[in-house]
Amino acid sequence: MAISADLKVFVAAFASHPNYRPLKPTLPSSKIRFGHFFNGTSDLKIAQRWPQLESSATSTANPSQVCLGTGGNNLSATVNQDAEGFLLNVVNMSFFDRLGLAWRMLFPTAKVRNNSNARIAKQRLKMILFSDRCAISDEAKQKIVSNIIGALSEFVEIDSQDKVQLNVSADTDIGTVCSVTVPVRRVRPEYQDSEEDYAGKISGIDYKDTGETSGTVDVTFDFFLPNKK
Amino acid sequence: MASPLPPLLPSLALSPSLLPLLFPSNPLSPQHRRRHRLPPVSASLQWNRKPQLAGETPRVVVVTSGKGGVGKTTTTANIGLSLARFGFSVVAIDADVGLRNLDLLLGLENRVNYTAVEVLNGDCRLDQALVRDRRCPSLELLCISKPRSKLPLGFGAKALTWVVDALRSRPSGPPHFVLIDCPAGIDAGFITAIAPANEAVLVTTPDITALRDADRVTGLLECDGIRDIKMIVNRVRTDLIRGEDMMSVLDVQEMLGLALLGVIPEDSEVIKSTNRGYPLVLNKPPTLAGLAFEQAAWRLVEQDTMTAVMVEEEPKKKGFFSFFGG
C-alpha cells in the first residue's frame, strides 16, 4: 500500500513541476488510481514529503493533466530533448522512486519493445512496399471492373454499373487487398434458393453441452417455417 | 600436387595468400582444377580448397542497388579481387559513364590510359584498354570513358553488349567472370549496365530507404529478364540489431524475398582501404568485412546462398518485482 501511494505521489509531483515533460515509456498509465488519494493516512505522507504541493486537492483537481502526460505509449521526440530536464527532476526524487525509475528503464515493459525502432521501420516498410508494388494502371482497373460485372451478372442482377467501386488498400496482416464493391438488386431466379428446400430444414446446430459429463444435452438450432400465405 | 608444406597447416584463412606462392602459373581449365584438389580420404583439414565454378562461362554479373552509397563499387572491387585470388579470371567493368570510382577503389587510377569509348572509336585495341592489376594478375579493369571528356552520349546498351561480346570472343579466351558495376539510380545508366547481364547481385543496407529502392530495382530487373537476383546486405551493425534499432537481416530477407549471398558487417577498414587504394580483402590479417566478402565471393562462384540467423536478443526479465510496475 505504501509503495503504490509513493508511485502516485511521484506522478503528481511530476505533474506540478514547472518543467514537466511526458515520460511516456517509463510510467505505465494503468497503475494510476486517484481514489487512493483520499485515504487519510497517505494524505499526511504527501503533505510531509512534498511541501511544494499546496494541497492534495489541487493535484487531484486536474487528473486530466496527469493522465494526459502518462497516457499513450509512443516514444516522443521530447523525451530525448529533455534528458537534462529529466535529470533535474530525478535529483529531487526520493531514493525509492529513483530505484523504481531505474528498474523500469533497465527492464522495459512489453509496450516499449513493441515500439522499438526496428519494428516501426518494418511496419512502415511493409506499407510502402505494398503500395509501391501494386500500382494498377487505369485501364487495368476498368478491365477488372468490367470483367467482374460480366462474371457476376450471370448470377445476380446488378443495381447500376456506375456504382461499382474498385479499391486497392494495404493491410498489415493480409497484404495488398484489392476489393470490388458491387451493389446487387437481387439474385436471378434460376439461382435463388427456393423456399421449398428450406421448409422444415434444421440448420445452425450448435452443441453447448454434448452430455458426456453431465448427462444432459444442450443444443441450439435454427428451424425454418415458411409463411403460410 | 607436391607441396612443401605439411598437411597440418590450416585451411581457408591461409590458403588464398599461399596460392600465388605455390601455384604461380596456373592454367585454369576445369580439368586442372580438379586434379589439384586433395583426395578427400587423406586429410580431414583441406587446404588449398577452391570453389567449383557453376554455370556457363563467362558469367556476366551486374552489381546494382538503386540507391547510391550502399557499397556497390566496394562490393564489386572486393568480390572481384576475391574471385581473382581464387584463381578465376575476372574483368571488372565500371559502367558509370560520367563519374567513375572503381579505379580509385582498386588503386589503378593512374594506369587507365584507354577506355571503352576509344575502343569503340577504333583508336586502340581492347586489350590495351584493360588494366591488369599487378597485385593480382587475374583481375582486369575496364573503364568506359575518360572523366574530362565530354559526356559520350552515344554509349548505350548496345555498346556495352558489344564490349562484353568482344570480351567473350577475345583471342586470349573468355574471362570466367565479368562484373559490371552499375551506376546509382534507375535511369539510362542503369538500363545500359543491366543490358548484357545474366545475373544480378543486389547490394542493400538494412535501412528503410535502401530497401524501398532495392524493391523497385528488383521489379525492374525481373522486367528486363534477369531472374537470378541475389542479395548482399552491407553495413550491418549487430549492436543496433540487438538493441532493436535496426532491422535484422531476417527482416530484410522477409521483406524483399531474395536469396541471400552475404552479410557484410560495418567496418571502418572500408574507408581506410579506399583511401589507400588497397582493397579490403587483401589485408593481412583479414578483417571481418574482408572475410565476409570472401565468403560471398565463394557463394557467388558456386551459385550458393546462405540463410540468415537471428541475433540473440536480451532475455526479457519477467516482473518478479512486478509491484514496481514492470
Coordinates of C-alpha atoms in Angstrom, one line a residue:
Chain A
M1 CA 0.0 0.0 0.0
A2 CA 2.7 2.4 0.9
I3 CA 4.6 1.6 -2.3
S4 CA 1.7 2.3 -4.5
A5 CA 1.0 5.5 -2.8
D6 CA 4.5 6.6 -3.4
L7 CA 4.1 5.9 -7.1
K8 CA 1.1 8.2 -7.4
V9 CA 2.8 10.9 -5.5
F10 CA 5.7 10.6 -7.8
V11 CA 3.4 11.1 -10.7
A12 CA 1.6 14.1 -9.1
A13 CA 4.9 15.8 -8.2
F14 CA 5.9 15.4 -11.8
A15 CA 2.8 17.0 -13.0
S16 CA 3.1 20.0 -10.8
H17 CA 6.7 20.6 -11.6
P18 CA 7.2 23.5 -14.0
N19 CA 9.5 21.6 -16.3
Y20 CA 7.1 18.7 -16.6
R21 CA 7.5 16.7 -19.7
P22 CA 5.7 13.5 -20.5
L23 CA 7.8 10.4 -19.9
K24 CA 5.6 8.0 -21.7
P25 CA 7.6 4.8 -21.8
T26 CA 8.6 4.8 -18.2
L27 CA 5.3 5.4 -16.5
P28 CA 2.5 2.9 -17.2
S29 CA -0.7 4.7 -17.0
S30 CA -2.7 1.7 -15.9
K31 CA -1.3 2.0 -12.4
I32 CA -2.7 5.4 -11.7
R33 CA -5.6 5.2 -9.4
F34 CA -6.7 8.5 -8.0
G35 CA -9.2 7.1 -5.5
H36 CA -6.3 6.3 -3.1
F37 CA -5.5 9.9 -2.7
F38 CA -8.5 10.3 -0.4
N39 CA -7.1 7.9 2.1
G40 CA -6.4 9.8 5.2
T41 CA -3.0 8.4 6.1
S42 CA -1.5 8.8 2.7
D43 CA -2.6 12.4 2.6
L44 CA -0.5 13.1 5.6
K45 CA 2.5 11.4 4.0
I46 CA 2.0 13.5 0.9
A47 CA 1.9 16.8 2.9
Q48 CA 5.1 15.8 4.7
R49 CA 7.2 14.8 1.8
W50 CA 6.3 17.2 -0.9
P51 CA 5.9 20.7 0.5
Q52 CA 5.6 22.3 -2.9
L53 CA 2.1 20.7 -3.3
E54 CA -0.3 23.3 -1.9
S55 CA -2.9 20.7 -1.2
S56 CA -3.8 17.3 -2.4
A57 CA -6.9 18.8 -3.8
T58 CA -5.1 20.7 -6.5
S59 CA -3.3 17.7 -7.7
T60 CA -6.5 15.7 -7.9
A61 CA -8.3 18.6 -9.3
N62 CA -6.5 18.2 -12.6
P63 CA -6.4 14.5 -13.1
S64 CA -6.7 15.0 -16.8
Q65 CA -3.4 16.8 -16.8
V66 CA -1.6 13.9 -15.3
C67 CA -3.4 11.3 -17.4
L68 CA -2.6 13.2 -20.5
G69 CA 1.0 13.2 -19.6
T70 CA 1.3 9.5 -18.8
G71 CA -1.2 8.1 -21.3
G72 CA -0.2 6.6 -24.6
N73 CA 3.0 4.7 -25.2
N74 CA 4.7 6.4 -28.1
L75 CA 8.2 7.4 -27.8
S76 CA 8.1 11.2 -28.3
A77 CA 10.9 13.3 -29.5
T78 CA 10.7 15.4 -26.4
V79 CA 12.0 12.5 -24.4
N80 CA 15.4 12.8 -26.0
Q81 CA 15.5 16.5 -26.0
D82 CA 14.6 16.9 -22.3
A83 CA 17.1 14.5 -20.9
E84 CA 18.6 17.3 -18.9
G85 CA 15.3 18.4 -17.5
F86 CA 14.6 14.8 -16.6
L87 CA 17.8 14.5 -14.7
L88 CA 17.0 17.7 -12.8
N89 CA 13.7 16.2 -11.8
V90 CA 15.3 12.9 -10.8
V91 CA 17.6 14.6 -8.4
N92 CA 14.6 15.8 -6.4
M93 CA 13.1 12.4 -6.1
S94 CA 13.5 10.1 -3.2
F95 CA 15.7 7.0 -3.3
F96 CA 12.8 4.6 -3.6
D97 CA 11.4 6.5 -6.6
R98 CA 14.7 6.6 -8.3
L99 CA 15.1 2.9 -7.8
G100 CA 11.7 2.2 -9.4
L101 CA 12.6 4.5 -12.3
A102 CA 15.9 2.8 -12.8
W103 CA 14.2 -0.6 -12.8
R104 CA 11.7 0.5 -15.4
M105 CA 14.4 1.9 -17.6
L106 CA 16.7 -1.1 -17.5
F107 CA 13.9 -3.7 -18.0
P108 CA 11.4 -2.0 -20.2
T109 CA 7.9 -3.4 -20.4
A110 CA 6.4 -5.1 -23.4
K111 CA 5.0 -1.9 -24.6
V112 CA 8.4 -0.4 -25.1
R113 CA 9.6 -3.4 -27.0
N114 CA 6.7 -3.3 -29.4
N115 CA 7.6 0.2 -30.3
S116 CA 11.3 -0.3 -30.9
N117 CA 12.7 1.4 -33.9
A118 CA 13.2 -1.8 -35.8
R119 CA 9.6 -2.7 -35.5
I120 CA 8.4 0.7 -36.5
A121 CA 10.7 0.6 -39.5
K122 CA 9.5 -2.8 -40.5
Q123 CA 5.8 -1.7 -40.3
R124 CA 6.5 1.4 -42.4
L125 CA 8.5 -0.6 -44.9
K126 CA 5.7 -3.1 -45.3
M127 CA 3.1 -0.4 -46.1
I128 CA 5.5 1.3 -48.5
L129 CA 6.3 -1.9 -50.3
F130 CA 2.7 -2.9 -50.7
S131 CA 1.7 0.4 -52.0
D132 CA 4.6 0.6 -54.4
R133 CA 4.2 -2.9 -55.7
C134 CA 0.6 -2.7 -56.6
A135 CA 0.1 0.4 -58.7
I136 CA -2.6 -0.8 -61.1
S137 CA -2.9 1.3 -64.2
D138 CA -6.3 2.9 -65.0
E139 CA -7.1 0.8 -68.0
A140 CA -6.4 -2.3 -66.0
K141 CA -8.8 -1.1 -63.4
Q142 CA -11.5 -0.6 -66.0
K143 CA -11.0 -4.0 -67.4
I144 CA -11.1 -5.6 -63.9
V145 CA -14.4 -3.9 -63.1
S146 CA -16.0 -4.8 -66.4
N147 CA -14.8 -8.4 -66.2
I148 CA -16.2 -8.7 -62.7
I149 CA -19.5 -7.2 -63.7
G150 CA -19.8 -9.6 -66.6
A151 CA -19.0 -12.6 -64.3
L152 CA -21.4 -11.6 -61.6
S153 CA -24.3 -10.6 -63.9
E154 CA -24.8 -14.2 -64.8
F155 CA -25.9 -14.9 -61.2
V156 CA -27.2 -11.7 -59.8
E157 CA -28.8 -8.5 -61.1
I158 CA -26.5 -5.6 -60.6
D159 CA -28.1 -2.4 -59.3
S160 CA -26.3 0.0 -61.6
Q161 CA -23.0 -0.3 -63.3
D162 CA -21.8 3.2 -62.2
K163 CA -21.9 2.3 -58.6
V164 CA -19.3 -0.5 -58.8
Q165 CA -16.2 0.6 -57.0
L166 CA -12.6 -0.7 -57.0
N167 CA -10.4 -0.1 -54.1
V168 CA -6.8 -1.1 -53.5
S169 CA -5.5 -0.8 -50.0
A170 CA -2.7 -2.3 -47.9
D171 CA -3.5 -4.3 -44.8
T172 CA -0.8 -5.2 -42.4
D173 CA -1.9 -8.8 -42.0
I174 CA -3.0 -9.9 -45.4
G175 CA -1.0 -7.5 -47.6
T176 CA -2.4 -5.8 -50.6
V177 CA -6.2 -6.0 -50.7
C178 CA -8.0 -5.3 -53.9
S179 CA -11.7 -5.1 -53.3
V180 CA -14.5 -4.6 -55.7
T181 CA -17.8 -3.4 -54.3
V182 CA -20.9 -4.4 -56.4
P183 CA -24.4 -3.3 -55.3
V184 CA -26.8 -6.1 -56.0
R185 CA -30.5 -5.7 -56.6
R186 CA -31.5 -9.3 -56.4
V187 CA -30.4 -12.8 -57.3
R188 CA -31.5 -14.2 -60.6
P189 CA -34.5 -16.5 -60.3
E190 CA -32.8 -19.7 -61.6
Y191 CA -30.1 -19.4 -58.9
Q192 CA -32.3 -18.5 -56.0
D193 CA -32.6 -20.8 -53.1
S194 CA -36.2 -21.8 -53.2
E195 CA -38.3 -21.9 -50.1
E196 CA -39.4 -25.5 -50.5
D197 CA -35.8 -26.5 -49.9
Y198 CA -35.9 -24.6 -46.6
A199 CA -39.2 -25.9 -45.2
G200 CA -38.6 -28.0 -42.2
K201 CA -34.9 -27.7 -42.6
I202 CA -32.8 -27.6 -39.4
S203 CA -29.6 -25.6 -39.6
G204 CA -27.1 -24.0 -37.4
I205 CA -26.8 -26.8 -35.0
D206 CA -24.6 -25.9 -32.0
Y207 CA -24.0 -28.3 -29.1
K208 CA -23.3 -26.3 -26.0
D209 CA -23.2 -29.5 -23.9
T210 CA -22.9 -32.9 -25.6
G211 CA -23.9 -34.7 -22.4
E212 CA -20.7 -36.7 -22.0
T213 CA -20.1 -35.5 -18.5
S214 CA -23.3 -34.0 -17.3
G215 CA -25.7 -36.5 -18.7
T216 CA -27.9 -33.8 -20.4
V217 CA -27.7 -32.3 -23.9
D218 CA -27.9 -28.6 -24.6
V219 CA -28.4 -27.8 -28.3
T220 CA -29.4 -24.7 -30.2
F221 CA -30.6 -24.8 -33.8
D222 CA -32.5 -22.9 -36.4
F223 CA -35.7 -24.2 -37.8
F224 CA -37.4 -22.6 -40.9
L225 CA -41.1 -22.3 -41.1
P226 CA -42.4 -20.8 -44.4
N227 CA -45.1 -18.2 -44.1
K228 CA -48.5 -19.7 -44.8
K229 CA -49.9 -17.4 -47.5
Chain B
M1 CA 50.3 -31.6 -56.3
A2 CA 53.6 -31.7 -54.4
S3 CA 53.7 -29.1 -51.8
P4 CA 56.5 -28.1 -49.5
L5 CA 54.1 -27.5 -46.5
P6 CA 52.9 -30.3 -44.2
P7 CA 49.3 -31.1 -44.4
L8 CA 48.8 -30.0 -40.9
L9 CA 48.6 -26.3 -41.9
P10 CA 45.2 -24.9 -41.6
S11 CA 42.8 -24.2 -44.1
L12 CA 40.9 -21.5 -45.6
A13 CA 42.3 -18.4 -44.0
L14 CA 45.8 -19.0 -45.2
S15 CA 45.2 -20.6 -48.5
P16 CA 44.4 -17.5 -50.5
S17 CA 47.6 -15.9 -49.6
L18 CA 49.6 -19.0 -50.2
L19 CA 48.2 -19.7 -53.6
P20 CA 50.4 -17.3 -55.6
L21 CA 53.5 -18.9 -54.0
L22 CA 52.5 -22.5 -54.6
F23 CA 50.9 -22.2 -58.0
P24 CA 52.4 -19.3 -59.8
S25 CA 51.3 -20.2 -63.2
N26 CA 48.0 -22.0 -63.0
P27 CA 46.2 -23.0 -66.2
L28 CA 42.7 -22.6 -65.2
S29 CA 40.8 -25.2 -67.1
P30 CA 38.4 -27.3 -65.1
Q31 CA 40.4 -30.5 -65.5
H32 CA 43.5 -28.9 -63.9
R33 CA 41.5 -27.6 -61.1
R34 CA 40.1 -31.0 -60.3
R35 CA 43.5 -32.6 -60.3
H36 CA 44.8 -30.0 -57.8
R37 CA 42.3 -30.8 -55.2
L38 CA 43.4 -33.2 -52.5
P39 CA 41.7 -36.6 -52.3
P40 CA 39.1 -36.5 -49.5
V41 CA 40.3 -39.7 -47.9
S42 CA 43.8 -38.5 -46.8
A43 CA 43.3 -35.3 -44.7
S44 CA 40.5 -34.0 -42.6
L45 CA 41.9 -30.5 -43.0
Q46 CA 41.6 -29.5 -46.6
W47 CA 43.8 -26.7 -47.6
N48 CA 44.0 -25.2 -51.0
R49 CA 40.4 -25.6 -51.5
K50 CA 38.9 -23.7 -54.3
P51 CA 35.3 -23.1 -55.2
Q52 CA 33.8 -25.1 -58.0
L53 CA 32.6 -22.9 -60.8
A54 CA 28.9 -23.4 -61.6
G55 CA 27.1 -22.0 -64.6
E56 CA 28.4 -21.3 -68.0
T57 CA 31.4 -19.1 -68.6
P58 CA 31.7 -16.2 -68.8
R59 CA 29.3 -15.4 -66.0
V60 CA 28.1 -11.8 -66.5
V61 CA 27.1 -10.4 -63.2
V62 CA 25.8 -6.9 -62.6
V63 CA 26.2 -5.3 -59.2
T64 CA 23.4 -2.9 -58.6
S65 CA 21.5 -1.4 -55.9
G66 CA 19.2 1.5 -56.9
K67 CA 20.1 3.8 -54.0
G68 CA 23.6 5.3 -54.1
G69 CA 26.2 4.9 -51.4
V70 CA 25.3 1.5 -50.2
G71 CA 28.5 -0.1 -51.3
K72 CA 28.2 -1.2 -54.9
T73 CA 31.6 -0.2 -56.0
T74 CA 33.2 -1.5 -52.8
T75 CA 31.4 -4.8 -53.3
T76 CA 32.5 -5.0 -56.9
A77 CA 36.1 -4.3 -56.1
N78 CA 36.4 -6.7 -53.2
I79 CA 34.4 -9.6 -54.7
G80 CA 36.3 -9.2 -58.0
L81 CA 39.6 -9.4 -56.1
S82 CA 38.4 -12.4 -54.1
L83 CA 37.5 -14.2 -57.3
A84 CA 40.8 -13.4 -58.8
R85 CA 42.6 -14.7 -55.8
F86 CA 40.6 -18.0 -56.1
G87 CA 42.2 -18.3 -59.5
F88 CA 39.4 -17.2 -61.8
S89 CA 40.0 -14.6 -64.5
V90 CA 37.8 -11.6 -63.8
V91 CA 37.1 -8.5 -65.8
A92 CA 35.5 -5.6 -63.8
I93 CA 33.7 -3.0 -65.9
D94 CA 32.8 0.3 -64.3
A95 CA 29.6 1.1 -66.2
D96 CA 29.2 4.6 -64.7
V97 CA 29.9 6.7 -67.8
G98 CA 30.2 10.0 -66.1
L99 CA 31.5 9.5 -62.6
R100 CA 33.8 6.5 -62.3
N101 CA 35.1 5.2 -59.0
L102 CA 36.1 1.6 -59.4
D103 CA 39.6 2.6 -60.5
L104 CA 40.0 4.6 -57.3
L105 CA 39.0 1.7 -55.1
L106 CA 41.3 -0.7 -56.8
G107 CA 44.2 1.8 -56.7
L108 CA 44.6 1.8 -60.5
E109 CA 43.6 5.3 -61.3
N110 CA 47.0 6.3 -62.7
R111 CA 47.2 3.4 -65.1
V112 CA 44.0 4.0 -67.0
N113 CA 45.1 5.2 -70.4
Y114 CA 42.5 3.9 -72.8
T115 CA 38.8 3.4 -72.2
A116 CA 36.0 1.6 -73.9
V117 CA 34.9 4.7 -75.8
E118 CA 38.3 4.7 -77.6
V119 CA 37.9 1.1 -78.3
L120 CA 34.6 1.7 -79.9
N121 CA 36.0 4.6 -81.9
G122 CA 38.8 2.4 -83.1
D123 CA 41.7 4.3 -81.5
C124 CA 43.0 1.3 -79.6
R125 CA 42.6 -2.4 -79.1
L126 CA 40.5 -4.0 -76.4
D127 CA 43.4 -5.5 -74.6
Q128 CA 45.1 -2.0 -74.4
A129 CA 42.1 -0.7 -72.6
L130 CA 42.1 -3.4 -70.0
V131 CA 44.2 -2.5 -67.0
R132 CA 45.7 -5.5 -65.3
D133 CA 46.3 -5.4 -61.5
R134 CA 49.9 -6.1 -60.5
R135 CA 49.0 -7.4 -57.1
C136 CA 46.6 -10.0 -58.6
P137 CA 47.1 -10.6 -62.3
S138 CA 43.8 -12.4 -62.9
L139 CA 41.8 -9.1 -62.4
E140 CA 41.4 -6.6 -65.2
L141 CA 39.6 -3.3 -65.1
L142 CA 37.8 -1.6 -67.9
C143 CA 36.5 1.9 -67.7
I144 CA 34.0 3.4 -70.0
S145 CA 35.2 6.9 -70.6
K146 CA 37.7 9.5 -69.5
P147 CA 36.3 11.8 -66.9
R148 CA 37.5 15.0 -68.5
S149 CA 36.0 14.3 -71.9
K150 CA 32.5 15.4 -73.0
L151 CA 29.9 13.0 -71.9
P152 CA 29.7 10.4 -74.6
L153 CA 26.1 10.4 -75.4
G154 CA 26.4 7.5 -77.7
F155 CA 27.3 4.9 -75.2
G156 CA 24.2 2.9 -74.7
A157 CA 23.1 -0.6 -74.0
K158 CA 24.1 -1.9 -77.5
A159 CA 27.6 -0.5 -77.0
L160 CA 28.1 -2.3 -73.7
T161 CA 26.7 -5.5 -75.0
W162 CA 29.2 -5.2 -77.9
V163 CA 32.0 -4.8 -75.4
V164 CA 31.0 -7.9 -73.4
D165 CA 30.7 -9.9 -76.6
A166 CA 34.1 -8.7 -77.6
L167 CA 35.5 -9.9 -74.3
R168 CA 33.8 -13.2 -74.8
S169 CA 35.4 -13.8 -78.1
R170 CA 38.8 -12.4 -77.5
P171 CA 41.8 -14.4 -78.6
S172 CA 43.2 -15.0 -75.1
G173 CA 40.0 -16.7 -74.1
P174 CA 36.8 -15.5 -72.4
P175 CA 37.1 -14.5 -68.7
H176 CA 35.4 -16.6 -66.1
F177 CA 33.6 -13.6 -64.6
V178 CA 32.5 -10.2 -65.9
L179 CA 31.5 -7.9 -63.1
I180 CA 29.6 -4.8 -64.1
D181 CA 29.5 -2.0 -61.6
C182 CA 26.2 -0.3 -62.1
P183 CA 25.6 3.5 -61.5
A184 CA 23.1 4.6 -58.9
G185 CA 19.6 5.4 -60.0
I186 CA 17.2 3.7 -62.4
D187 CA 17.7 5.9 -65.5
A188 CA 19.6 5.4 -68.7
G189 CA 22.9 4.4 -67.0
F190 CA 21.2 1.6 -65.1
I191 CA 19.5 0.3 -68.2
T192 CA 22.8 0.4 -70.1
A193 CA 24.5 -1.6 -67.3
I194 CA 21.9 -4.3 -67.0
A195 CA 21.6 -5.0 -70.7
P196 CA 24.4 -7.5 -71.1
A197 CA 23.9 -9.2 -67.8
N198 CA 22.5 -12.6 -66.9
E199 CA 22.6 -12.4 -63.2
A200 CA 22.4 -9.7 -60.7
V201 CA 23.8 -9.0 -57.2
L202 CA 21.7 -6.5 -55.3
V203 CA 23.6 -4.6 -52.7
T204 CA 21.5 -3.1 -49.9
T205 CA 21.7 -1.8 -46.4
P206 CA 19.2 -2.6 -43.6
D207 CA 17.6 0.8 -43.6
I208 CA 14.2 1.6 -45.0
T209 CA 15.2 3.9 -47.8
A210 CA 17.6 1.5 -49.4
L211 CA 15.1 -1.4 -49.1
R212 CA 12.4 0.5 -50.8
D213 CA 14.8 1.3 -53.7
A214 CA 16.0 -2.2 -53.8
D215 CA 12.5 -3.5 -54.2
R216 CA 11.9 -1.2 -57.1
V217 CA 15.1 -2.3 -58.7
T218 CA 14.2 -6.0 -58.3
G219 CA 11.0 -5.3 -60.2
L220 CA 12.9 -3.6 -63.0
L221 CA 15.4 -6.4 -63.2
E222 CA 12.7 -9.0 -63.4
C223 CA 11.0 -7.0 -66.2
D224 CA 14.2 -7.0 -68.1
G225 CA 14.6 -10.7 -67.9
I226 CA 17.2 -11.1 -65.2
R227 CA 15.7 -13.7 -62.9
D228 CA 18.7 -14.7 -60.9
I229 CA 19.0 -12.0 -58.3
K230 CA 20.9 -12.4 -55.1
M231 CA 21.2 -10.0 -52.3
I232 CA 24.2 -8.8 -50.2
V233 CA 23.3 -6.9 -47.1
N234 CA 26.0 -4.4 -46.4
R235 CA 26.9 -2.1 -43.4
V236 CA 25.2 -4.3 -40.9
R237 CA 25.6 -3.3 -37.2
T238 CA 24.8 -6.2 -34.9
D239 CA 24.9 -4.0 -31.9
L240 CA 22.0 -1.9 -33.2
I241 CA 20.1 -5.0 -34.3
R242 CA 20.4 -6.5 -30.8
G243 CA 19.1 -3.2 -29.4
E244 CA 16.2 -3.4 -31.8
D245 CA 17.1 -0.2 -33.5
M246 CA 18.0 -1.6 -36.9
M247 CA 16.1 -4.1 -38.9
S248 CA 17.7 -7.5 -38.8
V249 CA 18.9 -9.5 -41.9
L250 CA 16.0 -11.9 -41.3
D251 CA 13.6 -9.0 -41.7
V252 CA 15.3 -7.8 -44.8
Q253 CA 15.1 -11.2 -46.3
E254 CA 11.5 -11.5 -45.4
M255 CA 10.6 -8.1 -46.9
L256 CA 12.5 -8.4 -50.2
G257 CA 12.1 -12.1 -50.7
L258 CA 15.5 -12.6 -52.4
A259 CA 18.2 -15.2 -51.8
L260 CA 21.0 -14.0 -49.6
L261 CA 24.5 -14.1 -50.9
G262 CA 26.3 -12.5 -48.0
V263 CA 26.1 -10.2 -44.9
I264 CA 28.9 -7.7 -44.6
P265 CA 29.3 -6.0 -41.2
E266 CA 30.1 -2.3 -40.8
D267 CA 33.8 -1.9 -40.8
S268 CA 35.9 1.2 -40.6
E269 CA 38.5 -0.6 -42.6
V270 CA 36.5 0.1 -45.7
I271 CA 37.2 3.8 -45.5
K272 CA 40.9 3.2 -44.7
S273 CA 41.4 0.8 -47.6
T274 CA 39.6 3.1 -50.0
N275 CA 41.9 5.9 -49.0
R276 CA 45.0 3.9 -49.6
G277 CA 43.8 2.3 -52.8
Y278 CA 44.4 -1.1 -51.3
P279 CA 41.2 -3.2 -51.4
L280 CA 40.0 -4.7 -48.2
V281 CA 40.2 -8.3 -49.0
L282 CA 44.0 -8.1 -49.4
N283 CA 44.6 -7.1 -45.8
K284 CA 46.6 -9.5 -43.7
P285 CA 45.3 -10.3 -41.1
P286 CA 41.9 -10.3 -42.8
T287 CA 39.2 -8.1 -41.2
L288 CA 35.6 -9.1 -40.6
A289 CA 34.4 -7.4 -43.7
G290 CA 37.1 -8.9 -45.8
L291 CA 36.2 -12.4 -44.6
A292 CA 32.6 -11.7 -45.3
F293 CA 33.4 -10.6 -48.8
E294 CA 35.4 -13.6 -49.5
Q295 CA 32.6 -15.9 -48.3
A296 CA 30.2 -14.0 -50.5
A297 CA 32.5 -14.5 -53.5
W298 CA 32.7 -18.2 -52.7
R299 CA 29.0 -18.4 -52.7
L300 CA 28.8 -16.5 -56.0
V301 CA 31.1 -18.9 -57.7
E302 CA 29.2 -22.0 -56.5
Q303 CA 25.8 -20.3 -57.1
D304 CA 25.0 -21.0 -53.5
T305 CA 23.1 -18.9 -51.0
M306 CA 23.1 -18.5 -47.2
T307 CA 20.4 -18.3 -44.6
A308 CA 20.3 -15.5 -42.1
V309 CA 20.5 -16.3 -38.4
M310 CA 18.8 -14.4 -35.7
V311 CA 20.9 -12.2 -33.5
E312 CA 20.4 -13.2 -29.9
E313 CA 18.2 -10.8 -28.1
E314 CA 18.5 -9.9 -24.4
P315 CA 16.3 -12.2 -22.4
K316 CA 13.3 -10.3 -21.2
K317 CA 13.2 -10.3 -17.4
K318 CA 9.9 -11.3 -16.1
G319 CA 8.4 -8.9 -13.5
F320 CA 9.5 -10.6 -10.2
F321 CA 9.3 -7.1 -8.7
S322 CA 6.1 -6.5 -10.5
F323 CA 4.7 -4.2 -7.9
F324 CA 7.2 -1.7 -9.2
G325 CA 5.2 -1.6 -12.4
G326 CA 7.5 -3.7 -14.5

